Amino acid sequence: FIFNIIYFPLPNKGKILTIDMTKVANVILYMLHKQVKHLNDKKVAIMLFLMDFNHQKFCANKIFNETYIKGARHPEPVIISELFDIVANEEDLEEDDERIFLMQELLDYLDIEVVEKEKFIKLNFIKMEEEYDESLFSKDELKTIHKIVSQYQDTSSRNIANDCFKIDEVRNTPKGEIII
C-alpha cells in the first residue's frame, strides 16, 4: 500500500517535504494524452515549476507540493530531479530508501525510457495501462494545468526555460536557492 503523499527530507535543508507523486504522474499522463511535443524529463521539470508557480501566484498554494531551486539552465524540482537522476544513472537504492516509494508511485502510472545521447541522457515517458485521472485535481488546479500545457505544448524545453528567466522571482533568486 503506497500513500499518495510521501514525506521526504530535503537534501541539506533539514526539512520534511510532502510531494504528491500521484498528481505528478497524472499530469505527465495528461501531457502524453495532449501529445505535448519534446516531452522529456527537462520539459516535465520546467512545466511542473510553471504549474506550481502560476497556481501559487493565483490560488495561494502549489499543486504538487514540490520545492523548486534555481538551476543554471532552469528552475529544478528538488525531489523530482533527484528521482529522474536515479533513473537516468540506473542507480540502485537500498530497500529502506524512501525514494523507492516515490519511484514506485511514478512507475505505477508510467514507464520511463532512458535515452543516451552523445553528451547527455534524457528520459522519455511512456503511457501504460493507467489513464489520466482529472478527479485528483481541483477545478482551479485543472485550469492551471490546462493553461500551462496549452501555452507550452509545442515549445522546446530550452525555450520554456528561457521563459522562466523572464519571471522576476526566478531572475532575482540566487542560483541554488529556493524559488518556491
PDB file of C-alpha atoms in Angstrom:
ATOM      1  CA  PHE A   1       0.000   0.000   0.000  1.00  0.00           C
ATOM      2  CA  ILE A   2       1.512   3.283  -1.110  1.00  0.00           C
ATOM      3  CA  PHE A   3       0.339   6.658   0.129  1.00  0.00           C
ATOM      4  CA  ASN A   4      -0.356   9.384  -2.413  1.00  0.00           C
ATOM      5  CA  ILE A   5       1.624  11.914  -0.409  1.00  0.00           C
ATOM      6  CA  ILE A   6       5.082  10.858   0.678  1.00  0.00           C
ATOM      7  CA  TYR A   7       7.129  12.710   3.298  1.00  0.00           C
ATOM      8  CA  PHE A   8      10.674  13.137   2.107  1.00  0.00           C
ATOM      9  CA  PRO A   9      13.558  15.041   3.713  1.00  0.00           C
ATOM     10  CA  LEU A  10      15.015  17.814   1.589  1.00  0.00           C
ATOM     11  CA  PRO A  11      18.728  17.263   0.948  1.00  0.00           C
ATOM     12  CA  ASN A  12      20.873  19.558   3.108  1.00  0.00           C
ATOM     13  CA  LYS A  13      17.860  21.587   4.207  1.00  0.00           C
ATOM     14  CA  GLY A  14      16.735  19.579   7.232  1.00  0.00           C
ATOM     15  CA  LYS A  15      13.054  20.000   6.280  1.00  0.00           C
ATOM     16  CA  ILE A  16      10.436  17.418   5.528  1.00  0.00           C
ATOM     17  CA  LEU A  17       8.693  17.824   2.192  1.00  0.00           C
ATOM     18  CA  THR A  18       5.369  16.407   1.130  1.00  0.00           C
ATOM     19  CA  ILE A  19       5.116  15.608  -2.532  1.00  0.00           C
ATOM     20  CA  ASP A  20       2.097  14.220  -4.313  1.00  0.00           C
ATOM     21  CA  MET A  21       3.566  11.710  -6.780  1.00  0.00           C
ATOM     22  CA  THR A  22       0.112  10.591  -7.925  1.00  0.00           C
ATOM     23  CA  LYS A  23      -0.594  14.120  -9.150  1.00  0.00           C
ATOM     24  CA  VAL A  24       2.854  14.338 -10.776  1.00  0.00           C
ATOM     25  CA  ALA A  25       2.303  11.027 -12.597  1.00  0.00           C
ATOM     26  CA  ASN A  26      -1.184  12.073 -13.684  1.00  0.00           C
ATOM     27  CA  VAL A  27      -0.008  15.408 -15.035  1.00  0.00           C
ATOM     28  CA  ILE A  28       2.590  13.546 -17.120  1.00  0.00           C
ATOM     29  CA  LEU A  29      -0.206  11.238 -18.343  1.00  0.00           C
ATOM     30  CA  TYR A  30      -2.220  14.342 -19.239  1.00  0.00           C
ATOM     31  CA  MET A  31       0.734  15.760 -21.204  1.00  0.00           C
ATOM     32  CA  LEU A  32       1.104  12.438 -23.050  1.00  0.00           C
ATOM     33  CA  HIS A  33      -2.637  12.435 -23.785  1.00  0.00           C
ATOM     34  CA  LYS A  34      -2.386  16.004 -25.136  1.00  0.00           C
ATOM     35  CA  GLN A  35       0.591  14.895 -27.261  1.00  0.00           C
ATOM     36  CA  VAL A  36       2.923  17.534 -25.841  1.00  0.00           C
ATOM     37  CA  LYS A  37       5.931  17.748 -28.147  1.00  0.00           C
ATOM     38  CA  HIS A  38       9.537  17.299 -26.947  1.00  0.00           C
ATOM     39  CA  LEU A  39       8.278  15.727 -23.686  1.00  0.00           C
ATOM     40  CA  ASN A  40      11.264  14.570 -21.692  1.00  0.00           C
ATOM     41  CA  ASP A  41      12.478  14.918 -18.100  1.00  0.00           C
ATOM     42  CA  LYS A  42      13.674  18.517 -18.582  1.00  0.00           C
ATOM     43  CA  LYS A  43      10.396  19.708 -20.099  1.00  0.00           C
ATOM     44  CA  VAL A  44       8.380  17.934 -17.396  1.00  0.00           C
ATOM     45  CA  ALA A  45      10.515  19.535 -14.657  1.00  0.00           C
ATOM     46  CA  ILE A  46      10.076  23.023 -16.105  1.00  0.00           C
ATOM     47  CA  MET A  47       6.350  22.591 -16.718  1.00  0.00           C
ATOM     48  CA  LEU A  48       5.823  21.335 -13.149  1.00  0.00           C
ATOM     49  CA  PHE A  49       7.551  24.506 -11.936  1.00  0.00           C
ATOM     50  CA  LEU A  50       5.400  26.743 -14.133  1.00  0.00           C
ATOM     51  CA  MET A  51       2.226  24.983 -12.970  1.00  0.00           C
ATOM     52  CA  ASP A  52       3.150  25.290  -9.287  1.00  0.00           C
ATOM     53  CA  PHE A  53       4.401  28.868  -9.714  1.00  0.00           C
ATOM     54  CA  ASN A  54       1.246  30.026 -11.510  1.00  0.00           C
ATOM     55  CA  HIS A  55      -1.053  28.164  -9.165  1.00  0.00           C
ATOM     56  CA  GLN A  56       0.662  29.597  -6.087  1.00  0.00           C
ATOM     57  CA  LYS A  57       0.530  33.096  -7.569  1.00  0.00           C
ATOM     58  CA  PHE A  58      -3.210  32.975  -8.322  1.00  0.00           C
ATOM     59  CA  CYS A  59      -4.527  30.439  -5.781  1.00  0.00           C
ATOM     60  CA  ALA A  60      -2.010  30.753  -2.898  1.00  0.00           C
ATOM     61  CA  ASN A  61      -0.865  27.113  -2.939  1.00  0.00           C
ATOM     62  CA  LYS A  62       1.100  24.670  -5.075  1.00  0.00           C
ATOM     63  CA  ILE A  63      -0.384  21.671  -6.903  1.00  0.00           C
ATOM     64  CA  PHE A  64       2.399  19.113  -6.348  1.00  0.00           C
ATOM     65  CA  ASN A  65       3.923  20.394  -3.075  1.00  0.00           C
ATOM     66  CA  GLU A  66       7.386  20.287  -4.651  1.00  0.00           C
ATOM     67  CA  THR A  67      10.217  22.702  -3.845  1.00  0.00           C
ATOM     68  CA  TYR A  68      11.981  24.386  -6.774  1.00  0.00           C
ATOM     69  CA  ILE A  69      15.500  25.771  -6.767  1.00  0.00           C
ATOM     70  CA  LYS A  70      17.161  27.982  -9.339  1.00  0.00           C
ATOM     71  CA  GLY A  71      19.424  25.899 -11.535  1.00  0.00           C
ATOM     72  CA  ALA A  72      21.908  27.107 -14.136  1.00  0.00           C
ATOM     73  CA  ARG A  73      19.523  26.464 -17.034  1.00  0.00           C
ATOM     74  CA  HIS A  74      16.035  26.356 -15.477  1.00  0.00           C
ATOM     75  CA  PRO A  75      14.149  26.021 -12.185  1.00  0.00           C
ATOM     76  CA  GLU A  76      14.577  22.495 -10.855  1.00  0.00           C
ATOM     77  CA  PRO A  77      12.112  20.493  -8.760  1.00  0.00           C
ATOM     78  CA  VAL A  78      14.258  19.141  -5.908  1.00  0.00           C
ATOM     79  CA  ILE A  79      12.721  15.701  -5.413  1.00  0.00           C
ATOM     80  CA  ILE A  80      11.607  15.045  -8.994  1.00  0.00           C
ATOM     81  CA  SER A  81      15.048  15.968 -10.368  1.00  0.00           C
ATOM     82  CA  GLU A  82      16.673  13.593  -7.899  1.00  0.00           C
ATOM     83  CA  LEU A  83      14.326  10.784  -8.960  1.00  0.00           C
ATOM     84  CA  PHE A  84      14.980  11.479 -12.643  1.00  0.00           C
ATOM     85  CA  ASP A  85      18.758  11.361 -11.956  1.00  0.00           C
ATOM     86  CA  ILE A  86      18.379   7.983 -10.227  1.00  0.00           C
ATOM     87  CA  VAL A  87      16.558   6.599 -13.283  1.00  0.00           C
ATOM     88  CA  ALA A  88      18.992   8.174 -15.773  1.00  0.00           C
ATOM     89  CA  ASN A  89      22.017   6.796 -13.944  1.00  0.00           C
ATOM     90  CA  GLU A  90      20.329   3.444 -13.277  1.00  0.00           C
ATOM     91  CA  GLU A  91      21.225   3.829  -9.621  1.00  0.00           C
ATOM     92  CA  ASP A  92      20.351   1.022  -7.200  1.00  0.00           C
ATOM     93  CA  LEU A  93      18.691   2.125  -3.967  1.00  0.00           C
ATOM     94  CA  GLU A  94      18.689   0.396  -0.580  1.00  0.00           C
ATOM     95  CA  GLU A  95      15.442  -1.341   0.400  1.00  0.00           C
ATOM     96  CA  ASP A  96      14.676   1.203   3.112  1.00  0.00           C
ATOM     97  CA  ASP A  97      15.407   4.274   0.955  1.00  0.00           C
ATOM     98  CA  GLU A  98      12.280   6.474   0.946  1.00  0.00           C
ATOM     99  CA  ARG A  99      12.895   7.348  -2.702  1.00  0.00           C
ATOM    100  CA  ILE A 100      11.927   3.785  -3.678  1.00  0.00           C
ATOM    101  CA  PHE A 101       8.337   4.533  -2.650  1.00  0.00           C
ATOM    102  CA  LEU A 102       8.302   7.751  -4.673  1.00  0.00           C
ATOM    103  CA  MET A 103       9.772   5.986  -7.681  1.00  0.00           C
ATOM    104  CA  GLN A 104       7.303   3.109  -7.401  1.00  0.00           C
ATOM    105  CA  GLU A 105       4.383   5.555  -7.255  1.00  0.00           C
ATOM    106  CA  LEU A 106       5.585   7.146 -10.508  1.00  0.00           C
ATOM    107  CA  LEU A 107       6.217   3.786 -12.178  1.00  0.00           C
ATOM    108  CA  ASP A 108       2.730   2.575 -11.245  1.00  0.00           C
ATOM    109  CA  TYR A 109       1.474   5.023 -13.882  1.00  0.00           C
ATOM    110  CA  LEU A 110       4.295   5.372 -16.409  1.00  0.00           C
ATOM    111  CA  ASP A 111       7.268   3.630 -17.901  1.00  0.00           C
ATOM    112  CA  ILE A 112      10.429   5.683 -18.301  1.00  0.00           C
ATOM    113  CA  GLU A 113      12.795   5.139 -21.212  1.00  0.00           C
ATOM    114  CA  VAL A 114      16.444   6.127 -20.738  1.00  0.00           C
ATOM    115  CA  VAL A 115      17.877   7.558 -23.973  1.00  0.00           C
ATOM    116  CA  GLU A 116      21.637   8.050 -24.044  1.00  0.00           C
ATOM    117  CA  LYS A 117      22.803  10.857 -26.296  1.00  0.00           C
ATOM    118  CA  GLU A 118      26.412  11.790 -27.035  1.00  0.00           C
ATOM    119  CA  LYS A 119      26.692  14.426 -24.277  1.00  0.00           C
ATOM    120  CA  PHE A 120      23.665  13.775 -22.063  1.00  0.00           C
ATOM    121  CA  ILE A 121      20.966  11.338 -21.020  1.00  0.00           C
ATOM    122  CA  LYS A 122      17.289  12.148 -21.449  1.00  0.00           C
ATOM    123  CA  LEU A 123      14.211  10.408 -20.149  1.00  0.00           C
ATOM    124  CA  ASN A 124      11.104   9.777 -22.226  1.00  0.00           C
ATOM    125  CA  PHE A 125       7.774   8.863 -20.665  1.00  0.00           C
ATOM    126  CA  ILE A 126       5.599   6.038 -21.914  1.00  0.00           C
ATOM    127  CA  LYS A 127       1.941   5.582 -21.017  1.00  0.00           C
ATOM    128  CA  MET A 128       1.000   2.198 -19.623  1.00  0.00           C
ATOM    129  CA  GLU A 129      -2.495   0.968 -18.703  1.00  0.00           C
ATOM    130  CA  GLU A 130      -3.351   3.811 -16.330  1.00  0.00           C
ATOM    131  CA  GLU A 131      -5.457   6.662 -17.670  1.00  0.00           C
ATOM    132  CA  TYR A 132      -5.198  10.293 -16.672  1.00  0.00           C
ATOM    133  CA  ASP A 133      -7.493  10.899 -13.689  1.00  0.00           C
ATOM    134  CA  GLU A 134      -8.669  14.508 -13.544  1.00  0.00           C
ATOM    135  CA  SER A 135     -10.660  13.828 -10.345  1.00  0.00           C
ATOM    136  CA  LEU A 136      -7.369  14.098  -8.405  1.00  0.00           C
ATOM    137  CA  PHE A 137      -7.267  17.825  -9.148  1.00  0.00           C
ATOM    138  CA  SER A 138      -9.459  20.718  -8.055  1.00  0.00           C
ATOM    139  CA  LYS A 139     -11.201  22.848 -10.669  1.00  0.00           C
ATOM    140  CA  ASP A 140      -8.593  25.604 -10.174  1.00  0.00           C
ATOM    141  CA  GLU A 141      -5.710  23.110 -10.461  1.00  0.00           C
ATOM    142  CA  LEU A 142      -7.170  21.806 -13.727  1.00  0.00           C
ATOM    143  CA  LYS A 143      -7.361  25.375 -15.090  1.00  0.00           C
ATOM    144  CA  THR A 144      -3.699  25.975 -14.200  1.00  0.00           C
ATOM    145  CA  ILE A 145      -2.553  22.664 -15.713  1.00  0.00           C
ATOM    146  CA  HIS A 146      -4.558  23.230 -18.900  1.00  0.00           C
ATOM    147  CA  LYS A 147      -3.232  26.797 -19.228  1.00  0.00           C
ATOM    148  CA  ILE A 148       0.453  25.761 -18.951  1.00  0.00           C
ATOM    149  CA  VAL A 149       0.090  22.675 -21.180  1.00  0.00           C
ATOM    150  CA  SER A 150      -1.761  24.677 -23.852  1.00  0.00           C
ATOM    151  CA  GLN A 151       0.754  27.511 -23.708  1.00  0.00           C
ATOM    152  CA  TYR A 152       3.850  25.279 -23.986  1.00  0.00           C
ATOM    153  CA  GLN A 153       2.545  22.211 -25.830  1.00  0.00           C
ATOM    154  CA  ASP A 154       4.727  22.744 -28.919  1.00  0.00           C
ATOM    155  CA  THR A 155       7.633  24.570 -27.242  1.00  0.00           C
ATOM    156  CA  SER A 156      11.093  23.070 -26.692  1.00  0.00           C
ATOM    157  CA  SER A 157      12.476  22.752 -23.162  1.00  0.00           C
ATOM    158  CA  ARG A 158      15.124  25.362 -23.951  1.00  0.00           C
ATOM    159  CA  ASN A 159      12.530  27.961 -24.976  1.00  0.00           C
ATOM    160  CA  ILE A 160      10.371  27.204 -21.941  1.00  0.00           C
ATOM    161  CA  ALA A 161      13.451  27.566 -19.721  1.00  0.00           C
ATOM    162  CA  ASN A 162      14.119  30.956 -21.335  1.00  0.00           C
ATOM    163  CA  ASP A 163      10.545  31.995 -20.465  1.00  0.00           C
ATOM    164  CA  CYS A 164      11.209  31.054 -16.823  1.00  0.00           C
ATOM    165  CA  PHE A 165      14.052  33.558 -16.685  1.00  0.00           C
ATOM    166  CA  LYS A 166      11.609  36.302 -17.705  1.00  0.00           C
ATOM    167  CA  ILE A 167       9.879  35.793 -14.332  1.00  0.00           C
ATOM    168  CA  ASP A 168      11.170  38.291 -11.754  1.00  0.00           C
ATOM    169  CA  GLU A 169      11.109  35.761  -8.897  1.00  0.00           C
ATOM    170  CA  VAL A 170      13.303  33.393 -10.918  1.00  0.00           C
ATOM    171  CA  ARG A 171      15.737  36.094 -12.067  1.00  0.00           C
ATOM    172  CA  ASN A 172      16.076  37.582  -8.570  1.00  0.00           C
ATOM    173  CA  THR A 173      16.709  34.244  -6.815  1.00  0.00           C
ATOM    174  CA  PRO A 174      20.404  33.348  -6.433  1.00  0.00           C
ATOM    175  CA  LYS A 175      21.496  30.116  -8.168  1.00  0.00           C
ATOM    176  CA  GLY A 176      20.940  27.098  -5.920  1.00  0.00           C
ATOM    177  CA  GLU A 177      18.396  28.888  -3.724  1.00  0.00           C
ATOM    178  CA  ILE A 178      14.694  28.086  -3.364  1.00  0.00           C
ATOM    179  CA  ILE A 179      12.373  29.977  -5.737  1.00  0.00           C
ATOM    180  CA  ILE A 180       9.132  28.494  -4.373  1.00  0.00           C
TER     181      ILE A 180
END
